[in-house]
PDB file of C-alpha atoms in Angstrom:
ATOM      1  CA  MET A   1     -10.967 -13.682  -8.059  1.00 89.00           C
ATOM      2  CA  GLU A   2      -9.645 -10.936 -10.339  1.00 96.00           C
ATOM      3  CA  ILE A   3      -6.226  -9.474  -9.525  1.00 98.00           C
ATOM      4  CA  LYS A   4      -5.784  -5.790 -10.349  1.00 98.00           C
ATOM      5  CA  ILE A   5      -2.231  -4.398 -10.390  1.00 98.00           C
ATOM      6  CA  PHE A   6      -1.543  -0.701  -9.952  1.00 98.00           C
ATOM      7  CA  HIS A   7       1.541   1.249 -10.982  1.00 98.00           C
ATOM      8  CA  ALA A   8       3.103   3.319  -8.188  1.00 97.00           C
ATOM      9  CA  LEU A   9       4.348   6.775  -9.182  1.00 96.00           C
ATOM     10  CA  TRP A  10       6.593   7.024  -6.100  1.00 96.00           C
ATOM     11  CA  GLY A  11      10.136   7.812  -7.250  1.00 94.00           C
ATOM     12  CA  MET A  12       9.296   7.579 -10.950  1.00 94.00           C
ATOM     13  CA  GLU A  13      10.711  10.256 -13.240  1.00 93.00           C
ATOM     14  CA  GLY A  14       8.877  11.750 -16.200  1.00 94.00           C
ATOM     15  CA  SER A  15       5.758  13.725 -17.028  1.00 95.00           C
ATOM     16  CA  ILE A  16       2.353  12.547 -15.934  1.00 96.00           C
ATOM     17  CA  GLU A  17       1.536  12.014 -19.611  1.00 97.00           C
ATOM     18  CA  SER A  18       4.497   9.705 -20.210  1.00 97.00           C
ATOM     19  CA  LEU A  19       4.082   7.844 -16.909  1.00 97.00           C
ATOM     20  CA  LEU A  20       0.417   7.040 -17.469  1.00 97.00           C
ATOM     21  CA  GLU A  21       0.984   6.161 -21.123  1.00 97.00           C
ATOM     22  CA  ARG A  22       3.664   3.698 -20.070  1.00 97.00           C
ATOM     23  CA  ALA A  23       1.515   2.260 -17.274  1.00 98.00           C
ATOM     24  CA  ALA A  24      -1.264   1.568 -19.770  1.00 98.00           C
ATOM     25  CA  ALA A  25       1.137   0.075 -22.313  1.00 98.00           C
ATOM     26  CA  GLU A  26       2.559  -2.273 -19.649  1.00 97.00           C
ATOM     27  CA  GLY A  27      -0.884  -3.589 -18.810  1.00 97.00           C
ATOM     28  CA  PHE A  28      -1.476  -2.005 -15.414  1.00 98.00           C
ATOM     29  CA  ASP A  29      -5.077  -1.600 -14.305  1.00 98.00           C
ATOM     30  CA  GLY A  30      -4.410   1.815 -12.803  1.00 98.00           C
ATOM     31  CA  ILE A  31      -2.025   3.994 -10.872  1.00 98.00           C
ATOM     32  CA  GLU A  32      -1.536   4.785  -7.196  1.00 98.00           C
ATOM     33  CA  ALA A  33      -0.416   8.324  -6.396  1.00 98.00           C
ATOM     34  CA  PRO A  34      -1.017  11.337  -4.143  1.00 97.00           C
ATOM     35  CA  ILE A  35      -3.980  13.573  -4.887  1.00 97.00           C
ATOM     36  CA  PRO A  36      -2.914  16.190  -7.465  1.00 96.00           C
ATOM     37  CA  SER A  37      -3.023  19.880  -6.642  1.00 95.00           C
ATOM     38  CA  PRO A  38      -6.202  21.746  -7.652  1.00 94.00           C
ATOM     39  CA  GLU A  39      -4.553  23.296 -10.707  1.00 95.00           C
ATOM     40  CA  HIS A  40      -3.448  19.866 -11.997  1.00 95.00           C
ATOM     41  CA  LYS A  41      -6.533  17.880 -11.030  1.00 96.00           C
ATOM     42  CA  ARG A  42      -8.446  18.228 -14.301  1.00 96.00           C
ATOM     43  CA  HIS A  43      -5.446  17.307 -16.444  1.00 97.00           C
ATOM     44  CA  PHE A  44      -4.728  14.323 -14.209  1.00 97.00           C
ATOM     45  CA  GLN A  45      -8.307  13.070 -14.664  1.00 97.00           C
ATOM     46  CA  GLU A  46      -8.082  13.582 -18.432  1.00 97.00           C
ATOM     47  CA  GLN A  47      -4.952  11.436 -18.568  1.00 97.00           C
ATOM     48  CA  LEU A  48      -6.591   8.708 -16.484  1.00 98.00           C
ATOM     49  CA  ASP A  49      -9.580   8.707 -18.827  1.00 98.00           C
ATOM     50  CA  LYS A  50      -7.404   8.787 -21.952  1.00 98.00           C
ATOM     51  CA  HIS A  51      -5.507   5.680 -20.922  1.00 98.00           C
ATOM     52  CA  ARG A  52      -8.477   3.972 -19.237  1.00 98.00           C
ATOM     53  CA  LEU A  53      -6.674   3.682 -15.924  1.00 98.00           C
ATOM     54  CA  SER A  54      -8.256   3.407 -12.493  1.00 98.00           C
ATOM     55  CA  TYR A  55      -6.914   5.447  -9.604  1.00 98.00           C
ATOM     56  CA  ILE A  56      -5.936   4.716  -6.014  1.00 98.00           C
ATOM     57  CA  ALA A  57      -5.558   7.931  -4.029  1.00 98.00           C
ATOM     58  CA  GLN A  58      -2.940   8.370  -1.307  1.00 98.00           C
ATOM     59  CA  VAL A  59      -3.662  10.359   1.869  1.00 98.00           C
ATOM     60  CA  VAL A  60      -1.095  11.357   4.517  1.00 98.00           C
ATOM     61  CA  THR A  61      -2.516  12.852   7.708  1.00 98.00           C
ATOM     62  CA  ALA A  62      -0.785  15.546   9.767  1.00 98.00           C
ATOM     63  CA  GLY A  63      -1.570  18.180  12.389  1.00 98.00           C
ATOM     64  CA  ASN A  64      -5.201  17.763  13.317  1.00 98.00           C
ATOM     65  CA  HIS A  65      -5.300  14.286  11.858  1.00 98.00           C
ATOM     66  CA  ILE A  66      -9.035  13.905  11.352  1.00 98.00           C
ATOM     67  CA  ASP A  67      -9.370  17.328   9.727  1.00 98.00           C
ATOM     68  CA  SER A  68      -6.394  16.483   7.519  1.00 98.00           C
ATOM     69  CA  PHE A  69      -7.894  13.129   6.590  1.00 98.00           C
ATOM     70  CA  THR A  70     -11.323  14.607   5.868  1.00 98.00           C
ATOM     71  CA  ASP A  71      -9.954  17.412   3.689  1.00 98.00           C
ATOM     72  CA  GLN A  72      -7.864  15.059   1.564  1.00 98.00           C
ATOM     73  CA  VAL A  73     -10.602  12.461   1.164  1.00 98.00           C
ATOM     74  CA  GLU A  74     -13.048  15.147   0.065  1.00 97.00           C
ATOM     75  CA  ARG A  75     -10.507  16.424  -2.478  1.00 97.00           C
ATOM     76  CA  ALA A  76     -10.085  12.901  -3.829  1.00 98.00           C
ATOM     77  CA  VAL A  77     -13.800  12.284  -4.421  1.00 97.00           C
ATOM     78  CA  ASP A  78     -13.979  14.111  -7.773  1.00 95.00           C
ATOM     79  CA  LEU A  79     -11.327  11.775  -9.174  1.00 97.00           C
ATOM     80  CA  LYS A  80     -13.525   8.754  -8.399  1.00 97.00           C
ATOM     81  CA  PRO A  81     -10.756   6.618  -6.898  1.00 98.00           C
ATOM     82  CA  LEU A  82     -11.294   2.879  -6.658  1.00 98.00           C
ATOM     83  CA  LEU A  83     -10.064   3.156  -3.077  1.00 98.00           C
ATOM     84  CA  ILE A  84      -8.032   5.390  -0.792  1.00 98.00           C
ATOM     85  CA  VAL A  85      -4.800   4.460   1.001  1.00 98.00           C
ATOM     86  CA  SER A  86      -4.137   6.479   4.144  1.00 98.00           C
ATOM     87  CA  HIS A  87      -1.048   6.987   6.314  1.00 98.00           C
ATOM     88  CA  SER A  88      -3.169   7.568   9.396  1.00 98.00           C
ATOM     89  CA  ALA A  89      -2.602   9.137  12.818  1.00 98.00           C
ATOM     90  CA  LYS A  90       0.678   8.662  14.724  1.00 98.00           C
ATOM     91  CA  ASP A  91       2.412   5.902  16.645  1.00 98.00           C
ATOM     92  CA  ASN A  92       2.734   8.050  19.792  1.00 98.00           C
ATOM     93  CA  MET A  93      -0.934   9.035  20.007  1.00 98.00           C
ATOM     94  CA  PRO A  94      -2.724   7.594  23.059  1.00 98.00           C
ATOM     95  CA  PHE A  95      -4.821   4.582  22.127  1.00 98.00           C
ATOM     96  CA  ALA A  96      -8.073   6.365  22.982  1.00 98.00           C
ATOM     97  CA  ASP A  97      -7.161   9.187  20.578  1.00 98.00           C
ATOM     98  CA  GLN A  98      -6.323   6.671  17.872  1.00 98.00           C
ATOM     99  CA  VAL A  99      -9.693   4.974  18.326  1.00 98.00           C
ATOM    100  CA  ARG A 100     -11.438   8.333  18.145  1.00 98.00           C
ATOM    101  CA  PHE A 101      -9.578   9.191  14.928  1.00 98.00           C
ATOM    102  CA  PHE A 102     -10.501   5.898  13.276  1.00 98.00           C
ATOM    103  CA  GLU A 103     -14.128   6.120  14.401  1.00 98.00           C
ATOM    104  CA  GLN A 104     -14.342   9.508  12.707  1.00 98.00           C
ATOM    105  CA  SER A 105     -12.435   8.334   9.635  1.00 98.00           C
ATOM    106  CA  ILE A 106     -14.876   5.438   9.183  1.00 98.00           C
ATOM    107  CA  ALA A 107     -17.758   7.930   9.313  1.00 98.00           C
ATOM    108  CA  VAL A 108     -16.054  10.023   6.588  1.00 98.00           C
ATOM    109  CA  GLU A 109     -15.409   6.885   4.529  1.00 98.00           C
ATOM    110  CA  LYS A 110     -19.081   5.896   4.703  1.00 98.00           C
ATOM    111  CA  SER A 111     -20.225   9.417   3.818  1.00 98.00           C
ATOM    112  CA  VAL A 112     -18.201   9.496   0.563  1.00 98.00           C
ATOM    113  CA  GLY A 113     -18.741   5.830  -0.327  1.00 98.00           C
ATOM    114  CA  ILE A 114     -15.089   5.088  -1.146  1.00 98.00           C
ATOM    115  CA  PRO A 115     -13.262   2.242   0.658  1.00 98.00           C
ATOM    116  CA  VAL A 116     -10.283   3.324   2.767  1.00 98.00           C
ATOM    117  CA  GLY A 117      -7.364   1.072   3.666  1.00 98.00           C
ATOM    118  CA  HIS A 118      -5.268   2.503   6.494  1.00 98.00           C
ATOM    119  CA  GLU A 119      -1.660   1.550   5.884  1.00 98.00           C
ATOM    120  CA  THR A 120       0.452  -0.570   8.214  1.00 98.00           C
ATOM    121  CA  HIS A 121       3.311   1.900   8.219  1.00 98.00           C
ATOM    122  CA  ARG A 122       6.125   2.886  10.569  1.00 97.00           C
ATOM    123  CA  SER A 123       5.493   6.089  12.564  1.00 98.00           C
ATOM    124  CA  ARG A 124       1.731   5.640  12.103  1.00 98.00           C
ATOM    125  CA  ALA A 125      -0.933   4.161  14.390  1.00 98.00           C
ATOM    126  CA  MET A 126      -0.667   0.789  12.632  1.00 98.00           C
ATOM    127  CA  PHE A 127       3.107   0.466  12.951  1.00 98.00           C
ATOM    128  CA  THR A 128       3.079  -2.946  14.691  1.00 98.00           C
ATOM    129  CA  PRO A 129       0.999  -6.133  14.482  1.00 98.00           C
ATOM    130  CA  TRP A 130      -0.303  -5.747  18.054  1.00 98.00           C
ATOM    131  CA  THR A 131      -1.269  -2.065  17.852  1.00 98.00           C
ATOM    132  CA  THR A 132      -3.090  -2.769  14.589  1.00 98.00           C
ATOM    133  CA  ALA A 133      -4.861  -5.807  16.017  1.00 98.00           C
ATOM    134  CA  ALA A 134      -6.033  -3.792  19.018  1.00 98.00           C
ATOM    135  CA  LEU A 135      -7.589  -1.205  16.718  1.00 98.00           C
ATOM    136  CA  LEU A 136      -9.158  -3.854  14.469  1.00 98.00           C
ATOM    137  CA  ARG A 137     -10.732  -5.597  17.472  1.00 98.00           C
ATOM    138  CA  GLU A 138     -12.103  -2.291  18.719  1.00 98.00           C
ATOM    139  CA  LEU A 139     -13.519  -1.243  15.337  1.00 98.00           C
ATOM    140  CA  PRO A 140     -15.110  -4.001  13.192  1.00 98.00           C
ATOM    141  CA  ASP A 141     -15.492  -1.688  10.165  1.00 98.00           C
ATOM    142  CA  LEU A 142     -11.808  -0.714  10.073  1.00 98.00           C
ATOM    143  CA  ARG A 143      -9.853  -1.941   7.028  1.00 98.00           C
ATOM    144  CA  ILE A 144      -6.169  -1.853   6.170  1.00 98.00           C
ATOM    145  CA  THR A 145      -3.681  -1.552   3.359  1.00 98.00           C
ATOM    146  CA  ALA A 146      -1.179  -4.331   4.047  1.00 98.00           C
ATOM    147  CA  ASP A 147       2.431  -3.212   3.891  1.00 98.00           C
ATOM    148  CA  PHE A 148       3.846  -5.908   6.114  1.00 98.00           C
ATOM    149  CA  SER A 149       7.431  -4.989   5.214  1.00 98.00           C
ATOM    150  CA  HIS A 150       7.210  -2.361   7.972  1.00 98.00           C
ATOM    151  CA  TRP A 151       6.166  -4.914  10.558  1.00 98.00           C
ATOM    152  CA  CYS A 152       9.124  -7.135   9.642  1.00 98.00           C
ATOM    153  CA  CYS A 153      11.443  -4.206  10.206  1.00 97.00           C
ATOM    154  CA  VAL A 154       9.832  -3.038  13.465  1.00 98.00           C
ATOM    155  CA  THR A 155       9.706  -6.524  15.018  1.00 98.00           C
ATOM    156  CA  GLU A 156      13.050  -7.683  13.558  1.00 98.00           C
ATOM    157  CA  SER A 157      11.341 -10.870  12.432  1.00 98.00           C
ATOM    158  CA  MET A 158       9.276 -12.509   9.735  1.00 98.00           C
ATOM    159  CA  LEU A 159       6.337 -12.259  12.143  1.00 98.00           C
ATOM    160  CA  GLU A 160       6.639 -15.854  13.325  1.00 97.00           C
ATOM    161  CA  THR A 161       5.464 -15.011  16.861  1.00 97.00           C
ATOM    162  CA  TYR A 162       2.594 -12.708  15.844  1.00 98.00           C
ATOM    163  CA  SER A 163       0.326 -15.232  14.137  1.00 97.00           C
ATOM    164  CA  ASP A 164      -2.923 -14.182  15.840  1.00 98.00           C
ATOM    165  CA  ASP A 165      -2.442 -10.492  15.116  1.00 98.00           C
ATOM    166  CA  LEU A 166      -1.328 -11.237  11.565  1.00 98.00           C
ATOM    167  CA  SER A 167      -4.322 -13.505  10.955  1.00 98.00           C
ATOM    168  CA  LEU A 168      -6.716 -10.719  11.933  1.00 98.00           C
ATOM    169  CA  ALA A 169      -4.872  -8.238   9.714  1.00 98.00           C
ATOM    170  CA  LEU A 170      -5.097 -10.580   6.728  1.00 98.00           C
ATOM    171  CA  LYS A 171      -8.864 -10.795   7.195  1.00 98.00           C
ATOM    172  CA  ARG A 172      -9.211  -6.993   7.200  1.00 98.00           C
ATOM    173  CA  THR A 173      -6.916  -6.197   4.269  1.00 98.00           C
ATOM    174  CA  ILE A 174      -8.466  -4.526   1.230  1.00 98.00           C
ATOM    175  CA  HIS A 175      -5.265  -3.556  -0.633  1.00 98.00           C
ATOM    176  CA  ILE A 176      -1.682  -4.825  -0.779  1.00 98.00           C
ATOM    177  CA  HIS A 177       1.516  -2.846  -1.108  1.00 98.00           C
ATOM    178  CA  ALA A 178       3.701  -5.434  -2.781  1.00 98.00           C
ATOM    179  CA  ARG A 179       7.100  -4.715  -1.336  1.00 97.00           C
ATOM    180  CA  ILE A 180       9.176  -7.414   0.330  1.00 98.00           C
ATOM    181  CA  GLY A 181      10.900  -6.467   3.558  1.00 97.00           C
ATOM    182  CA  HIS A 182      13.147  -8.363   5.932  1.00 97.00           C
ATOM    183  CA  ALA A 183      14.013  -8.444   9.616  1.00 97.00           C
ATOM    184  CA  GLN A 184      16.478  -5.558   9.313  1.00 95.00           C
ATOM    185  CA  GLY A 185      14.678  -3.277   6.883  1.00 95.00           C
ATOM    186  CA  PRO A 186      11.485  -2.494   4.974  1.00 95.00           C
ATOM    187  CA  GLN A 187      12.913  -3.244   1.531  1.00 96.00           C
ATOM    188  CA  VAL A 188      15.177  -5.999   0.219  1.00 95.00           C
ATOM    189  CA  SER A 189      17.728  -4.960  -2.389  1.00 93.00           C
ATOM    190  CA  HIS A 190      15.967  -7.071  -5.031  1.00 95.00           C
ATOM    191  CA  PRO A 191      12.924  -9.328  -4.465  1.00 96.00           C
ATOM    192  CA  GLY A 192      14.210 -11.903  -6.941  1.00 96.00           C
ATOM    193  CA  ALA A 193      17.577 -12.428  -5.285  1.00 96.00           C
ATOM    194  CA  PRO A 194      18.039 -16.027  -4.062  1.00 97.00           C
ATOM    195  CA  GLU A 195      19.242 -14.878  -0.643  1.00 97.00           C
ATOM    196  CA  TYR A 196      15.714 -13.521  -0.010  1.00 97.00           C
ATOM    197  CA  ALA A 197      13.868 -16.742  -0.892  1.00 98.00           C
ATOM    198  CA  ARG A 198      12.634 -17.148   2.690  1.00 98.00           C
ATOM    199  CA  GLU A 199      11.228 -13.631   2.816  1.00 98.00           C
ATOM    200  CA  ARG A 200       9.662 -13.986  -0.624  1.00 98.00           C
ATOM    201  CA  GLU A 201       7.909 -17.194   0.428  1.00 98.00           C
ATOM    202  CA  ALA A 202       6.535 -15.557   3.589  1.00 98.00           C
ATOM    203  CA  PHE A 203       5.032 -12.645   1.665  1.00 98.00           C
ATOM    204  CA  LYS A 204       3.708 -15.025  -0.979  1.00 98.00           C
ATOM    205  CA  THR A 205       1.824 -16.926   1.721  1.00 98.00           C
ATOM    206  CA  TRP A 206       0.447 -13.784   3.364  1.00 98.00           C
ATOM    207  CA  TRP A 207      -0.755 -12.288   0.098  1.00 98.00           C
ATOM    208  CA  ALA A 208      -2.372 -15.563  -0.973  1.00 98.00           C
ATOM    209  CA  GLU A 209      -4.318 -15.570   2.284  1.00 98.00           C
ATOM    210  CA  VAL A 210      -5.516 -12.008   1.633  1.00 98.00           C
ATOM    211  CA  ILE A 211      -6.834 -13.133  -1.753  1.00 98.00           C
ATOM    212  CA  LYS A 212      -8.685 -16.028  -0.085  1.00 98.00           C
ATOM    213  CA  GLU A 213     -10.183 -13.749   2.550  1.00 98.00           C
ATOM    214  CA  ARG A 214     -11.297 -11.252  -0.088  1.00 98.00           C
ATOM    215  CA  ALA A 215     -13.017 -14.086  -1.963  1.00 97.00           C
ATOM    216  CA  ARG A 216     -14.732 -15.252   1.240  1.00 97.00           C
ATOM    217  CA  ASP A 217     -15.996 -11.702   1.772  1.00 96.00           C
ATOM    218  CA  GLY A 218     -17.517 -11.671  -1.705  1.00 96.00           C
ATOM    219  CA  ALA A 219     -15.108  -9.117  -3.159  1.00 97.00           C
ATOM    220  CA  GLY A 220     -14.763  -9.301  -6.915  1.00 95.00           C
ATOM    221  CA  PHE A 221     -11.073  -8.411  -6.992  1.00 97.00           C
ATOM    222  CA  THR A 222      -7.891  -7.910  -4.998  1.00 98.00           C
ATOM    223  CA  THR A 223      -5.585  -4.960  -5.692  1.00 98.00           C
ATOM    224  CA  PHE A 224      -1.782  -4.945  -5.569  1.00 98.00           C
ATOM    225  CA  THR A 225       0.642  -2.056  -5.949  1.00 98.00           C
ATOM    226  CA  PRO A 226       4.303  -3.071  -6.385  1.00 98.00           C
ATOM    227  CA  GLU A 227       5.862  -0.266  -4.359  1.00 96.00           C
ATOM    228  CA  PHE A 228       9.608  -0.465  -3.955  1.00 96.00           C
ATOM    229  CA  GLY A 229      11.030   2.934  -3.067  1.00 94.00           C
ATOM    230  CA  PRO A 230      13.698   5.131  -4.679  1.00 94.00           C
ATOM    231  CA  PRO A 231      17.317   5.586  -3.530  1.00 92.00           C
ATOM    232  CA  GLY A 232      17.406   6.521   0.138  1.00 88.00           C
ATOM    233  CA  TYR A 233      14.610   4.098   0.791  1.00 92.00           C
ATOM    234  CA  MET A 234      16.260   1.628  -1.556  1.00 91.00           C
ATOM    235  CA  PRO A 235      19.700   0.566  -0.277  1.00 88.00           C
ATOM    236  CA  THR A 236      22.576   2.512  -1.857  1.00 91.00           C
ATOM    237  CA  LEU A 237      26.337   2.227  -2.097  1.00 92.00           C
ATOM    238  CA  PRO A 238      28.325   4.400   0.336  1.00 93.00           C
ATOM    239  CA  PHE A 239      29.683   7.760  -0.851  1.00 94.00           C
ATOM    240  CA  SER A 240      28.079   7.587  -4.314  1.00 91.00           C
ATOM    241  CA  ARG A 241      24.468   6.968  -3.202  1.00 91.00           C
ATOM    242  CA  GLN A 242      24.171   4.738  -6.250  1.00 92.00           C
ATOM    243  CA  SER A 243      21.178   2.463  -5.809  1.00 90.00           C
ATOM    244  CA  LEU A 244      21.778  -1.266  -5.572  1.00 88.00           C
ATOM    245  CA  SER A 245      18.917  -1.963  -7.995  1.00 93.00           C
ATOM    246  CA  ASP A 246      17.015  -0.112 -10.685  1.00 94.00           C
ATOM    247  CA  LEU A 247      13.714   1.143  -9.265  1.00 95.00           C
ATOM    248  CA  ARG A 248      11.607   0.548 -12.352  1.00 95.00           C
ATOM    249  CA  GLY A 249      13.287  -2.801 -12.928  1.00 95.00           C
ATOM    250  CA  VAL A 250      12.560  -3.959  -9.371  1.00 97.00           C
ATOM    251  CA  ASN A 251       8.899  -2.933  -9.564  1.00 97.00           C
ATOM    252  CA  THR A 252       8.609  -4.587 -12.986  1.00 97.00           C
ATOM    253  CA  TRP A 253      10.063  -7.814 -11.572  1.00 98.00           C
ATOM    254  CA  MET A 254       7.568  -7.671  -8.704  1.00 98.00           C
ATOM    255  CA  THR A 255       4.696  -7.036 -11.120  1.00 98.00           C
ATOM    256  CA  ASN A 256       5.625 -10.009 -13.294  1.00 97.00           C
ATOM    257  CA  TRP A 257       6.038 -12.222 -10.218  1.00 98.00           C
ATOM    258  CA  ILE A 258       2.536 -11.288  -8.998  1.00 98.00           C
ATOM    259  CA  ARG A 259       1.108 -12.092 -12.419  1.00 97.00           C
ATOM    260  CA  ASP A 260       2.916 -15.432 -12.593  1.00 97.00           C
ATOM    261  CA  THR A 261       2.056 -16.368  -8.994  1.00 97.00           C
ATOM    262  CA  TYR A 262      -1.577 -15.320  -8.658  1.00 97.00           C
ATOM    263  CA  ILE A 263      -2.946 -14.817 -12.174  1.00 93.00           C
ATOM    264  CA  HIS A 264      -1.235 -17.237 -14.594  1.00 77.00           C
ATOM    265  CA  ARG A 265      -1.455 -20.285 -12.351  1.00 61.00           C
TER     266      ARG A 265
END
């Protein structure tokens, strides 16, 4: 099983030229980022080609969610993304409306031929283990992007009592957002800190199971994006808003840990 690691552009400073050059130099397989505006799309593609980087497109639905999803997916097609990550629907939508949205999104996904992983994210339809499991049981073709840090935060747990729902989610995961959360928040201050050994071990186990399930499904690779967020999302000191950790340093640590854990074994 090949492991592909993508560089997240979230919170990173610098030009697209310098960011992609650095991603290539650091050995990333590609980048994950929102779809560029029409006027920047061609240049973005040129930079991807120049540095031989794959692309994971990010979609965030709003308003009429299926129209929003469809428009963004269609705009992403020209960039030939390896897959699409979508923040889909809303947590307060009635279940029947959520099912209808995902039925239509699966039809769009099949029409463009690009896999879509709907993210397990707070405020979205997949904000808890049980809401996600209900959707996955209803729709066999539905696939997810696993960001289980949100579930830890929402349930105030390390998901010990949600094993059945978690097991189903692991089977349906096609992409991993590699950020470690804890029972009181979606992001630890630093994933390498010894006080978060328990959380790190839990995520290690979950991600290893995703890799196994991908292999069982005949997939040739599993994709990870280390995706710790910038100050505001990252814990900060009071008054100064100084971040407790360096964003690039944290994501670099996570990247190296993934390589050591799942590639260089």
